[in-house]
XYZ file of C-alpha atoms in Angstrom:
733
model
C -87.211 -59.283 199.803
C -86.065 -60.165 196.052
C -83.563 -57.910 195.974
C -82.196 -59.221 199.731
C -82.532 -62.361 198.776
C -79.656 -61.891 195.517
C -77.540 -59.866 198.180
C -77.536 -63.111 200.239
C -76.567 -64.950 197.198
C -73.613 -62.720 196.349
C -72.899 -63.011 200.515
C -74.735 -59.874 202.063
C -76.764 -60.447 204.241
C -79.132 -57.742 206.152
C -83.115 -56.770 207.634
C -84.639 -59.974 206.624
C -81.456 -62.587 205.727
C -79.439 -62.989 209.182
C -75.618 -64.588 208.992
C -76.767 -67.181 212.230
C -73.109 -67.895 213.471
C -74.617 -71.109 215.952
C -75.043 -73.324 213.288
C -73.214 -74.357 210.632
C -76.146 -76.426 208.352
C -77.411 -72.788 207.900
C -75.329 -70.088 208.377
C -77.856 -67.564 206.621
C -81.242 -68.055 207.252
C -84.512 -65.237 206.780
C -85.133 -63.729 210.320
C -87.271 -65.708 212.528
C -90.240 -62.324 213.103
C -91.413 -63.046 209.126
C -94.884 -64.104 208.676
C -95.514 -63.368 204.985
C -93.226 -66.758 203.436
C -95.068 -69.614 204.296
C -92.704 -72.482 205.517
C -91.912 -74.631 202.455
C -90.620 -71.102 200.519
C -88.871 -70.563 203.560
C -87.024 -73.927 203.518
C -86.206 -73.493 200.243
C -85.231 -69.625 199.853
C -82.588 -71.220 203.259
C -80.778 -73.577 200.925
C -80.452 -71.414 198.593
C -79.310 -68.725 200.747
C -76.637 -71.372 201.406
C -75.221 -70.461 198.398
C -74.582 -67.172 199.282
C -72.173 -68.174 202.892
C -70.261 -70.037 200.174
C -69.285 -67.492 198.224
C -68.503 -65.469 200.807
C -66.340 -67.424 202.025
C -64.787 -68.594 199.183
C -64.095 -65.022 198.172
C -62.816 -64.318 201.402
C -60.028 -67.112 200.610
C -59.301 -65.916 197.541
C -58.539 -62.213 198.624
C -56.464 -63.098 201.782
C -54.500 -65.927 199.034
C -53.956 -62.935 196.212
C -53.334 -60.465 198.731
C -49.477 -58.997 198.400
C -48.719 -57.158 200.937
C -46.485 -59.349 202.435
C -43.806 -58.159 200.048
C -43.289 -54.912 201.735
C -43.150 -56.895 204.813
C -40.560 -59.303 202.748
C -37.335 -56.985 203.470
C -37.965 -56.591 207.205
C -38.736 -60.603 207.809
C -36.888 -63.534 206.930
C -38.944 -66.569 204.662
C -39.311 -68.733 207.431
C -40.582 -65.857 209.880
C -43.397 -65.159 206.499
C -44.511 -69.415 206.247
C -44.530 -69.391 210.437
C -47.064 -66.357 210.555
C -51.175 -66.510 210.436
C -51.337 -66.070 207.473
C -48.699 -67.492 205.243
C -47.402 -66.300 201.973
C -47.693 -68.504 199.125
C -47.525 -68.823 195.207
C -49.389 -72.200 195.059
C -52.676 -70.603 196.981
C -51.960 -67.793 195.320
C -52.478 -69.832 191.917
C -55.704 -72.016 193.756
C -57.008 -68.366 194.576
C -56.822 -66.986 190.684
C -58.601 -70.075 189.785
C -62.013 -69.904 192.384
C -61.647 -66.179 191.953
C -62.570 -67.685 187.960
C -65.693 -70.043 189.275
C -66.758 -66.973 191.161
C -66.827 -64.809 188.666
C -69.382 -67.593 186.390
C -71.538 -67.865 189.422
C -71.262 -63.819 189.647
C -72.534 -64.147 186.055
C -75.223 -66.263 186.483
C -76.696 -64.451 189.928
C -77.080 -61.375 187.645
C -78.848 -63.643 184.371
C -81.132 -64.297 187.749
C -81.660 -61.295 188.401
C -81.895 -59.660 184.409
C -85.135 -63.023 184.328
C -86.391 -61.808 187.647
C -86.597 -57.988 186.420
C -88.088 -59.191 183.040
C -91.397 -61.322 184.792
C -95.200 -59.493 185.668
C -94.684 -62.301 188.759
C -90.874 -63.574 190.422
C -91.719 -66.783 190.443
C -88.520 -68.598 193.324
C -88.132 -71.782 190.724
C -86.505 -69.613 188.389
C -83.921 -68.582 191.003
C -83.164 -71.919 192.177
C -83.617 -73.557 187.707
C -80.535 -70.682 187.481
C -78.229 -71.123 190.491
C -78.648 -75.530 190.741
C -75.485 -76.491 189.000
C -73.842 -74.927 191.979
C -75.378 -76.486 194.474
C -72.594 -79.219 192.958
C -70.395 -76.842 193.227
C -69.837 -74.614 196.559
C -69.696 -77.028 199.280
C -66.523 -79.403 198.157
C -64.996 -75.940 197.196
C -65.500 -74.696 200.832
C -64.666 -77.812 202.434
C -61.094 -77.882 200.429
C -60.765 -74.554 200.913
C -61.066 -75.668 204.554
C -59.330 -78.201 205.119
C -56.447 -75.864 203.108
C -56.178 -73.848 206.347
C -57.214 -75.955 208.446
C -53.825 -78.122 207.402
C -51.331 -74.975 206.126
C -51.190 -77.142 202.924
C -48.691 -75.350 200.764
C -47.257 -76.130 197.572
C -46.905 -79.386 196.405
C -48.780 -80.189 199.557
C -51.609 -78.906 197.539
C -51.846 -80.213 195.207
C -51.490 -83.447 195.734
C -54.719 -83.640 197.352
C -56.044 -81.482 194.000
C -54.949 -84.177 192.448
C -56.989 -86.981 195.037
C -60.451 -84.569 194.767
C -59.425 -84.608 190.828
C -61.641 -88.063 191.605
C -64.842 -88.165 191.191
C -67.659 -89.342 189.750
C -69.401 -85.729 189.084
C -67.953 -84.146 185.973
C -69.011 -80.675 186.372
C -66.379 -80.753 189.777
C -64.433 -82.797 188.481
C -63.819 -79.762 185.409
C -63.665 -77.381 188.466
C -61.245 -79.119 190.465
C -59.079 -80.239 187.472
C -58.683 -76.118 186.542
C -58.016 -75.503 190.354
C -54.868 -78.043 189.878
C -54.250 -76.555 186.302
C -53.759 -73.136 188.060
C -51.154 -75.064 190.480
C -48.917 -76.460 187.724
C -48.599 -73.570 186.606
C -46.494 -72.589 189.105
C -44.644 -75.585 189.203
C -43.315 -75.533 185.363
C -42.970 -72.061 186.542
C -40.433 -73.429 188.845
C -39.703 -75.898 186.954
C -38.759 -73.697 183.796
C -36.200 -71.674 185.776
C -35.133 -75.051 187.755
C -34.053 -76.922 184.664
C -33.806 -74.014 182.048
C -31.374 -71.875 184.554
C -30.477 -73.591 187.056
C -31.616 -71.466 189.462
C -34.235 -72.724 192.617
C -37.385 -70.000 192.756
C -38.817 -71.197 196.416
C -38.997 -68.181 198.516
C -40.995 -69.662 199.958
C -40.442 -73.847 200.837
C -43.456 -75.522 198.650
C -41.260 -77.026 195.529
C -40.422 -80.675 195.696
C -36.387 -79.495 195.524
C -35.274 -78.485 197.918
C -31.787 -75.991 199.240
C -30.087 -78.411 201.429
C -29.161 -75.133 204.445
C -33.765 -75.256 204.399
C -33.191 -79.000 205.625
C -30.508 -77.492 208.782
C -32.717 -74.612 209.749
C -35.888 -76.831 210.135
C -33.890 -79.048 212.342
C -32.641 -76.348 214.685
C -29.387 -75.588 213.242
C -27.441 -72.843 213.581
C -27.692 -69.985 210.642
C -23.651 -70.208 211.036
C -23.149 -74.226 210.389
C -23.746 -73.930 207.257
C -21.268 -72.582 205.686
C -18.626 -74.195 207.686
C -20.567 -77.544 206.693
C -20.723 -76.572 203.117
C -16.952 -75.319 203.438
C -15.518 -78.182 204.413
C -16.216 -79.384 200.482
C -14.671 -77.394 198.549
C -13.731 -74.225 199.294
C -12.842 -72.247 195.633
C -16.351 -73.604 193.396
C -20.194 -72.931 194.849
C -21.388 -75.661 191.936
C -19.524 -78.108 193.758
C -20.961 -77.837 197.365
C -24.290 -77.549 194.696
C -23.388 -80.464 193.295
C -22.505 -83.264 196.460
C -25.258 -81.095 199.241
C -26.399 -78.119 197.840
C -29.743 -79.700 197.262
C -32.559 -82.192 197.719
C -35.477 -84.063 197.514
C -38.299 -82.645 199.416
C -40.765 -86.523 201.023
C -43.242 -84.037 202.649
C -43.795 -81.387 199.132
C -43.546 -83.638 196.576
C -46.952 -85.076 195.043
C -47.880 -88.388 195.719
C -48.814 -88.757 191.290
C -45.375 -87.865 190.402
C -42.432 -91.285 191.286
C -39.183 -90.662 193.152
C -37.856 -91.385 190.106
C -38.914 -88.645 188.001
C -37.948 -86.039 190.812
C -34.758 -87.339 191.105
C -34.010 -87.735 187.049
C -35.546 -83.044 187.457
C -32.593 -82.330 190.276
C -30.253 -84.687 188.474
C -31.163 -82.438 186.138
C -31.051 -78.989 187.192
C -27.597 -79.979 189.482
C -26.590 -80.270 185.651
C -27.675 -77.430 184.541
C -25.876 -75.582 187.268
C -22.809 -77.073 186.466
C -23.199 -75.949 183.070
C -24.091 -72.689 183.398
C -21.614 -71.634 186.095
C -17.499 -73.529 185.330
C -14.844 -72.800 187.184
C -12.567 -69.680 186.679
C -10.003 -71.997 186.792
C -11.135 -74.714 184.164
C -11.715 -71.376 182.009
C -8.615 -70.688 181.814
C -7.339 -74.728 181.813
C -10.030 -75.130 178.914
C -8.775 -71.405 176.792
C -4.790 -72.909 177.794
C -6.540 -76.708 176.427
C -7.361 -75.354 173.386
C -5.151 -72.744 171.878
C -2.075 -75.912 172.873
C -4.346 -78.849 170.248
C -3.557 -77.072 166.727
C 0.107 -77.662 167.169
C -0.810 -81.195 167.302
C -1.060 -82.809 170.976
C -1.020 -86.716 169.652
C -1.740 -87.761 172.505
C -4.870 -85.558 173.056
C -5.871 -85.479 169.698
C -5.436 -89.674 169.782
C -8.540 -90.192 172.638
C -10.044 -87.509 171.474
C -10.384 -89.914 167.967
C -12.847 -91.591 169.424
C -15.485 -89.748 170.380
C -16.961 -88.525 167.060
C -18.695 -85.662 168.200
C -14.897 -83.681 169.156
C -15.079 -83.864 165.031
C -15.718 -80.361 165.416
C -14.715 -77.733 164.940
C -13.185 -75.754 168.411
C -14.023 -72.832 169.405
C -13.404 -69.729 171.073
C -12.392 -70.349 174.700
C -15.032 -67.099 175.876
C -17.834 -68.629 175.143
C -17.819 -71.114 177.759
C -20.701 -70.664 178.761
C -22.352 -71.549 175.861
C -20.336 -74.433 174.375
C -20.722 -75.996 177.290
C -24.722 -76.039 177.255
C -25.590 -74.051 173.372
C -28.872 -72.078 174.104
C -30.247 -74.343 171.336
C -30.688 -76.553 173.777
C -32.081 -74.708 175.706
C -34.428 -73.558 174.494
C -35.162 -76.527 173.310
C -35.878 -77.848 177.406
C -37.269 -74.842 177.779
C -40.078 -75.807 173.742
C -40.694 -79.177 177.052
C -41.735 -78.328 179.713
C -44.329 -74.628 177.589
C -46.131 -77.788 176.322
C -47.463 -79.012 179.225
C -47.019 -75.955 180.547
C -49.547 -75.597 178.206
C -51.592 -78.600 177.569
C -55.293 -78.201 179.849
C -54.874 -81.258 181.517
C -51.740 -82.895 183.905
C -50.465 -86.598 181.665
C -48.869 -88.447 183.768
C -46.669 -90.165 180.674
C -46.349 -87.520 178.815
C -44.239 -85.310 181.923
C -42.592 -88.280 182.861
C -40.837 -88.296 179.078
C -40.480 -84.190 179.192
C -38.589 -84.934 182.406
C -36.995 -87.692 180.474
C -35.723 -86.142 177.856
C -34.589 -82.626 179.550
C -32.385 -85.511 181.905
C -31.184 -87.327 179.289
C -29.814 -83.703 177.284
C -28.549 -81.989 181.171
C -26.315 -85.885 181.191
C -25.317 -85.672 177.706
C -23.875 -82.492 178.183
C -22.323 -82.931 181.345
C -21.366 -86.709 179.653
C -19.015 -84.113 176.958
C -17.619 -81.762 179.821
C -16.619 -84.312 182.614
C -14.876 -86.962 179.995
C -14.256 -85.115 176.610
C -12.904 -81.613 178.428
C -12.207 -82.762 181.445
C -9.583 -86.349 179.879
C -11.946 -88.606 182.863
C -10.020 -91.371 180.806
C -6.852 -89.748 181.920
C -7.486 -89.443 185.257
C -8.909 -92.866 185.173
C -5.358 -94.018 183.769
C -3.745 -92.503 185.867
C -6.096 -93.430 189.511
C -5.149 -97.238 187.581
C -1.622 -96.264 187.533
C -0.546 -95.643 191.424
C -3.317 -96.623 193.162
C -3.994 -100.040 191.097
C -0.393 -100.480 191.444
C -0.864 -99.917 187.304
C 2.773 -99.070 187.027
C 4.640 -101.541 189.358
C 8.162 -100.691 188.702
C 7.662 -97.213 190.066
C 5.715 -99.696 193.044
C 8.994 -101.941 192.999
C 11.206 -99.395 193.291
C 9.715 -97.532 196.498
C 9.789 -100.051 198.205
C 13.070 -101.416 197.112
C 14.177 -97.772 198.144
C 12.108 -97.548 201.459
C 13.311 -101.737 202.930
C 15.289 -100.803 205.224
C 12.883 -98.195 206.927
C 10.579 -100.191 206.393
C 12.217 -102.900 208.767
C 11.626 -100.324 211.270
C 9.017 -99.351 213.223
C 7.817 -95.500 212.357
C 8.058 -92.838 213.519
C 5.624 -90.162 214.849
C 7.190 -87.363 214.445
C 8.635 -87.671 210.857
C 7.328 -90.649 208.907
C 5.841 -89.402 206.266
C 8.885 -86.980 205.608
C 10.857 -89.996 205.798
C 8.653 -92.054 203.166
C 8.890 -89.092 201.041
C 13.147 -89.971 200.503
C 12.806 -93.733 198.590
C 9.147 -92.259 196.519
C 11.298 -88.791 195.272
C 13.773 -91.482 193.961
C 11.298 -94.203 192.602
C 9.671 -91.180 190.867
C 12.843 -90.064 189.602
C 13.991 -92.923 188.047
C 11.421 -94.399 186.585
C 8.089 -91.946 185.981
C 9.022 -89.014 183.042
C 8.467 -85.598 183.166
C 5.489 -87.055 180.794
C 3.792 -88.001 183.189
C 1.477 -84.808 183.993
C -0.624 -86.723 186.358
C 2.010 -87.635 189.182
C 1.929 -84.332 190.488
C -1.312 -84.754 191.608
C -0.189 -88.098 193.473
C 0.509 -87.565 197.260
C 1.746 -90.054 200.087
C 0.357 -89.616 203.434
C 0.780 -91.563 206.549
C -3.525 -90.741 207.685
C -1.944 -91.537 211.294
C 0.294 -88.998 211.675
C -0.994 -86.121 209.966
C -0.072 -84.159 207.249
C 1.119 -84.983 203.367
C 3.562 -85.301 201.510
C 3.260 -83.852 198.687
C 4.611 -85.824 194.484
C 5.737 -82.114 193.442
C 7.646 -81.319 195.227
C 10.802 -81.483 194.156
C 13.643 -81.591 197.046
C 14.239 -84.566 198.017
C 16.570 -84.399 201.017
C 20.059 -86.494 201.748
C 18.727 -90.477 202.724
C 19.598 -91.334 206.161
C 21.646 -94.390 206.535
C 19.012 -97.416 208.203
C 22.061 -99.541 208.057
C 24.426 -97.881 210.056
C 25.834 -98.441 213.949
C 22.357 -96.216 215.357
C 20.041 -97.792 213.470
C 20.250 -100.002 216.482
C 19.395 -96.935 218.817
C 16.461 -95.726 216.271
C 14.267 -98.778 216.294
C 14.331 -99.215 220.136
C 13.321 -95.742 220.082
C 11.029 -95.897 217.946
C 9.937 -98.483 219.428
C 7.649 -96.806 221.965
C 5.841 -95.049 219.588
C 3.902 -97.393 216.722
C 4.815 -101.325 215.830
C 6.085 -102.124 213.539
C 2.348 -103.203 211.188
C 2.216 -98.576 211.397
C 3.136 -99.065 207.778
C -0.187 -100.902 206.639
C -1.259 -97.361 206.788
C 0.523 -96.141 203.912
C -1.883 -94.044 201.926
C -1.932 -92.407 198.387
C -3.990 -88.970 197.467
C -5.548 -87.436 194.252
C -6.118 -84.111 193.292
C -9.119 -83.371 191.984
C -9.440 -80.322 190.416
C -13.469 -79.165 189.212
C -15.382 -80.854 187.208
C -14.086 -84.371 188.243
C -14.883 -83.716 191.249
C -18.715 -84.496 190.196
C -17.041 -87.539 189.638
C -14.317 -88.764 192.144
C -16.117 -87.930 195.061
C -14.509 -88.586 198.254
C -16.232 -92.003 198.166
C -15.282 -92.560 194.811
C -10.973 -92.111 196.410
C -11.686 -93.729 199.745
C -11.879 -96.994 198.006
C -9.812 -96.032 195.621
C -7.738 -95.523 198.597
C -8.666 -98.928 200.256
C -7.834 -100.983 197.057
C -4.369 -99.327 197.071
C -3.515 -100.153 200.615
C -4.266 -104.049 200.065
C -1.983 -104.749 196.919
C 0.237 -102.435 198.542
C 0.409 -105.292 201.569
C 0.352 -107.684 198.789
C 3.302 -106.359 196.838
C 5.861 -105.866 199.539
C 5.169 -108.888 201.120
C 5.652 -110.369 197.853
C 8.919 -108.397 197.126
C 10.662 -109.463 201.034
C 9.921 -112.817 199.966
C 12.051 -112.924 196.550
C 14.352 -110.743 198.093
C 14.701 -113.314 201.497
C 15.499 -115.690 199.597
C 17.846 -114.091 197.561
C 19.449 -113.368 200.793
C 19.555 -116.704 202.838
C 20.932 -118.060 199.245
C 24.018 -115.630 198.736
C 24.772 -116.399 202.780
C 24.060 -119.993 201.891
C 27.035 -120.072 198.674
C 29.110 -117.488 200.412
C 28.894 -120.473 203.945
C 29.852 -123.519 201.307
C 32.845 -121.768 199.933
C 33.461 -121.643 203.852
C 33.164 -124.715 204.440
C 34.954 -126.043 202.749
C 38.700 -124.111 203.759
C 37.651 -125.350 206.738
C 37.403 -129.576 207.320
C 37.246 -129.031 211.278
C 33.477 -127.082 211.226
C 32.185 -128.699 208.126
C 29.785 -131.493 210.188
C 28.009 -128.598 212.263
C 28.074 -126.783 208.667
C 25.996 -128.769 206.920
C 23.879 -130.555 209.787
C 22.557 -126.633 209.672
C 22.475 -126.047 206.205
C 20.272 -129.777 206.347
C 17.802 -128.024 209.268
C 17.536 -124.903 207.426
C 15.986 -126.469 204.159
C 12.731 -127.305 204.744
C 12.765 -123.645 206.532
C 13.162 -123.434 202.659
C 10.199 -124.601 201.119
C 8.219 -123.579 203.164
C 9.250 -119.416 202.280
C 8.565 -121.121 198.655
C 4.863 -121.654 200.059
C 4.468 -118.416 201.412
C 5.776 -117.307 197.268
C 2.971 -119.917 195.723
C 0.228 -118.241 197.889
C 1.233 -114.979 197.956
C 2.018 -114.539 194.087
C -1.065 -116.248 192.736
C -2.515 -114.021 194.921
C -1.438 -111.134 193.175
C -1.773 -112.205 189.457
C -4.653 -112.936 190.237
C -5.636 -109.481 191.298
C -4.024 -108.037 188.711
C -4.855 -109.383 185.059
C -7.720 -111.411 186.490
C -9.219 -108.654 188.489
C -7.937 -105.912 187.431
C -7.446 -105.663 184.443
C -10.414 -107.112 183.119
C -12.785 -105.284 184.827
C -10.542 -102.318 183.207
C -11.305 -103.418 179.362
C -15.190 -103.633 181.061
C -15.104 -100.022 181.818
C -13.378 -99.189 178.621
C -16.012 -100.159 176.782
C -18.314 -98.278 178.396
C -16.928 -95.411 177.866
C -16.531 -95.738 174.708
C -20.377 -96.623 174.267
C -21.647 -94.369 176.924
C -22.896 -90.956 176.277
C -24.615 -90.457 179.475
C -23.194 -88.938 182.618
C -25.781 -90.474 185.409
C -24.767 -93.779 183.398
C -21.295 -93.326 183.572
C -21.218 -92.975 187.449
C -22.851 -95.587 187.741
C -20.385 -98.147 185.712
C -17.508 -96.672 187.149
C -18.928 -97.727 190.938
C -20.052 -100.703 189.341
C -15.917 -101.209 188.196
C -15.133 -100.529 192.288
C -17.757 -102.674 193.647
C -16.391 -105.597 191.225
C -12.620 -104.966 192.067
C -12.988 -105.287 195.665
C -15.791 -107.985 195.499
C -13.948 -109.297 193.910
C -9.937 -109.615 195.670
C -12.320 -110.737 198.683
C -12.013 -106.728 200.853
C -15.939 -107.403 201.643
C -15.803 -110.397 203.259
C -14.305 -109.828 206.746
C -13.238 -113.701 207.516
C -11.702 -113.435 204.095
C -9.590 -110.342 204.775
C -8.580 -110.899 208.137
C -6.921 -114.530 207.201
C -4.903 -112.388 203.628
C -3.927 -110.094 206.163
C -2.479 -112.414 208.904
C -0.979 -114.741 206.166
C 1.244 -111.039 204.234
C 1.977 -110.687 208.728
C 3.119 -114.183 208.735
C 5.026 -114.250 205.620
C 7.516 -111.150 206.530
C 7.901 -112.208 210.581
C 9.469 -115.394 208.418
C 11.523 -113.605 206.439
C 12.998 -111.769 209.191
C 13.314 -114.778 211.090
C 14.927 -116.789 208.906
C 17.608 -113.667 207.632
C 18.542 -113.211 211.302
C 19.545 -116.652 212.007
C 22.431 -117.079 213.519
C 25.096 -120.243 214.150
C 22.479 -122.862 214.544
C 19.181 -120.632 216.564
C 16.767 -122.726 217.206
C 13.670 -122.513 214.789
C 11.036 -122.864 217.394
C 9.828 -118.971 216.146
C 9.617 -120.293 212.555
C 8.208 -123.493 213.347
C 5.510 -121.309 215.300
C 4.756 -118.510 211.698
C 4.816 -122.064 209.392
C 2.226 -123.778 212.112
C 0.384 -120.435 211.447
C 0.112 -119.854 208.159
C -0.709 -124.001 207.169
C -3.758 -122.991 209.174
C -4.099 -119.571 207.893
C -3.832 -120.855 203.974
C -5.596 -124.271 204.378
C -8.708 -121.786 205.662
C -8.466 -119.540 203.067
C -8.531 -122.728 200.905
C -11.763 -123.640 202.398
C -13.550 -120.475 202.760
C -12.966 -119.475 198.406
C -14.310 -122.937 197.159
C -16.986 -123.105 200.226
C -20.131 -122.897 197.784
C -21.257 -119.673 199.196
C -18.914 -117.597 196.902
C -18.798 -119.860 194.544
C -22.411 -118.425 193.059
C -21.509 -114.801 193.659
C -19.677 -112.785 190.668
C -16.389 -114.600 191.902
C -16.649 -117.600 190.409
C -15.607 -116.810 187.198
C -11.513 -115.703 187.295
C -12.557 -117.051 191.470
C -12.107 -120.270 189.628
C -9.423 -119.888 187.403
C -7.504 -118.301 190.850
C -8.013 -121.901 192.964
C -6.958 -124.376 190.144
C -4.195 -121.802 190.058
C -3.310 -123.154 194.288
C -4.434 -126.326 194.130
C -3.358 -127.706 190.115
C -1.729 -131.394 191.915
C -4.403 -130.939 194.380
C -1.967 -130.606 197.125
C -4.281 -127.603 198.291
C -7.476 -129.405 199.366
C -5.734 -132.730 200.937
C -4.301 -130.700 203.613
C -7.536 -128.696 203.427
C -9.208 -131.381 203.745
C -6.598 -133.421 206.860
C -6.502 -130.100 208.561
C -11.226 -130.277 208.872
C -11.029 -133.695 208.766
C -7.941 -134.143 211.961
C -7.217 -137.338 210.041
C -3.984 -136.652 210.239
C -1.454 -135.053 212.907
C 0.095 -131.350 211.334
C 2.527 -133.056 209.240
C 6.325 -132.865 210.244
C 8.355 -129.559 209.116
C 10.607 -131.366 206.677
C 7.771 -133.406 205.156
C 5.997 -129.431 204.125
C 6.852 -130.035 199.582
C 4.177 -131.687 197.969
C 4.079 -129.743 195.585
């Protein structure tokens, strides 16, 4: 009977102690035909042998979880098939099973010690067994419930860590210590995965249990076909997988993220791993450029040396380009990251503050080296300056020349088949006249019409002969083209900028699209301003010619003077338009772009963190868009309408001949007055007065309303106090 009891405590039943599968309360019980045991002793023995059932189930769980037979079948099955099988492979569950084995070994030792004490006593008593196993009554039942929940809900990975972390909060010290040991085993796996991810940039997660997940894993889970995944990623980058991984390759799996790890910490881990991948896998083309850069630097490129002299760490001697990986992420830094994770791994308990502090330190190391790669080696500031020159029209002479060369072309509607090729001529001519050969960024700029298709590369050297749009065939060209595209089709002119590795980490497609949006707005504004100036010059030239002719034509002199008096108010309207457009252009170029550019430059010099730099650049673009009113639909629509009215007015006033009526010009003038008054009213509203646009917006409004003309006119229009002013009385400034 004694040995039957001891064997039952280790999960083995026999003739006296049997397994009762119909009872959940006492699965192990004494056989019913035993008559020599008192009822009180029977109840005590059946209570004790319940531990044997818990032991057997825990041992079964540990054996199944530690079974490595899935390795042999892994060659024929995918990880997805393995994870969906009846007994899914799980490194986290295996680690917990190792902790369970430790606990069961302590239990077996206790049973062995009880056996020794019973054999040593002359009269064995049941109290010896009860005394030796009493502490396990608070350990094994909760552990059994734990493994039941794990198996029932198929809990794996970060979910398992989260479950154990919740179970640690209990009022039984022995049970708390036990579950903390299980959690420690689970954290060993997590720290190994973190070390692989944040030291080497490798995601070791065969069974999808880590909270950092590859993007294609999500696509598979949602039913996407596998062949579509590479195509989706290849659309971003066809050359560098590191760029694909950076933008689309990895994400945070919320299902596997333990609740005690904050989302901000998980994002830092994700960023650090992606940064390490980039630093350890530089693009081959970048390695060649960097080697050439190192060879040229000793010869004394003052321009590059001046740029890099602003950064203190560039004073160190440059190393051979063959040691690219060592330069981008020195081994000492990798060892430092590994040492931080090792300290966390060796700790007996998980300390949230220590964990977050270590992750923040690792993220700072990765961000600093990524900043060094992008800002210094890849010449980020030079490319930012180039984007400012071309997308924000800082090279005003180039775009002035381009608009002048293309002025006659843009008087005609764009032709669907040759619109971009037609634009290539003035674009290249403007480049030849204004851009020097030392501008290494210009070949990266390309002109395109998004609605038409192909792109006009700025680096093309063969410039076709310009077409004469002013000859006698222009009218026929106009009639044939007008059926294909309206005159406003030229508003779609856009720029593209070719970005190489690793700058694609910084200049994403979203960033470049914001630059294109601002460029299109600024180009239309500059085109409108130029047309207003050209129309004034053209009209004045015609007026001087008419004046000379009138001196020799006494018969038609009164008629000519009357026509001049009739069109003089139109010149005042043109001045109103030019005044508004000129001040708006000055506001955007000086008060907005230049001031925000200076703020960005200060941030670049002060920051040595890549993520901070990305945030500063996003703030820079957001400020450009918001302070240019592109994010306010009502204002942007009014500005679009004003620019269209200005262009129409210029073309109409230049084409007036021999006393033709002015009804169309009066209609344009009326619409312009309405829109300009509405614009002023909206810009001085209380909603905009309290926003980030306020400081420079007040200057803009002061320039517009320096003599209270706009305010008085807008008040009169809104209150309907007076009728619309007559055309000759428009000039009140």
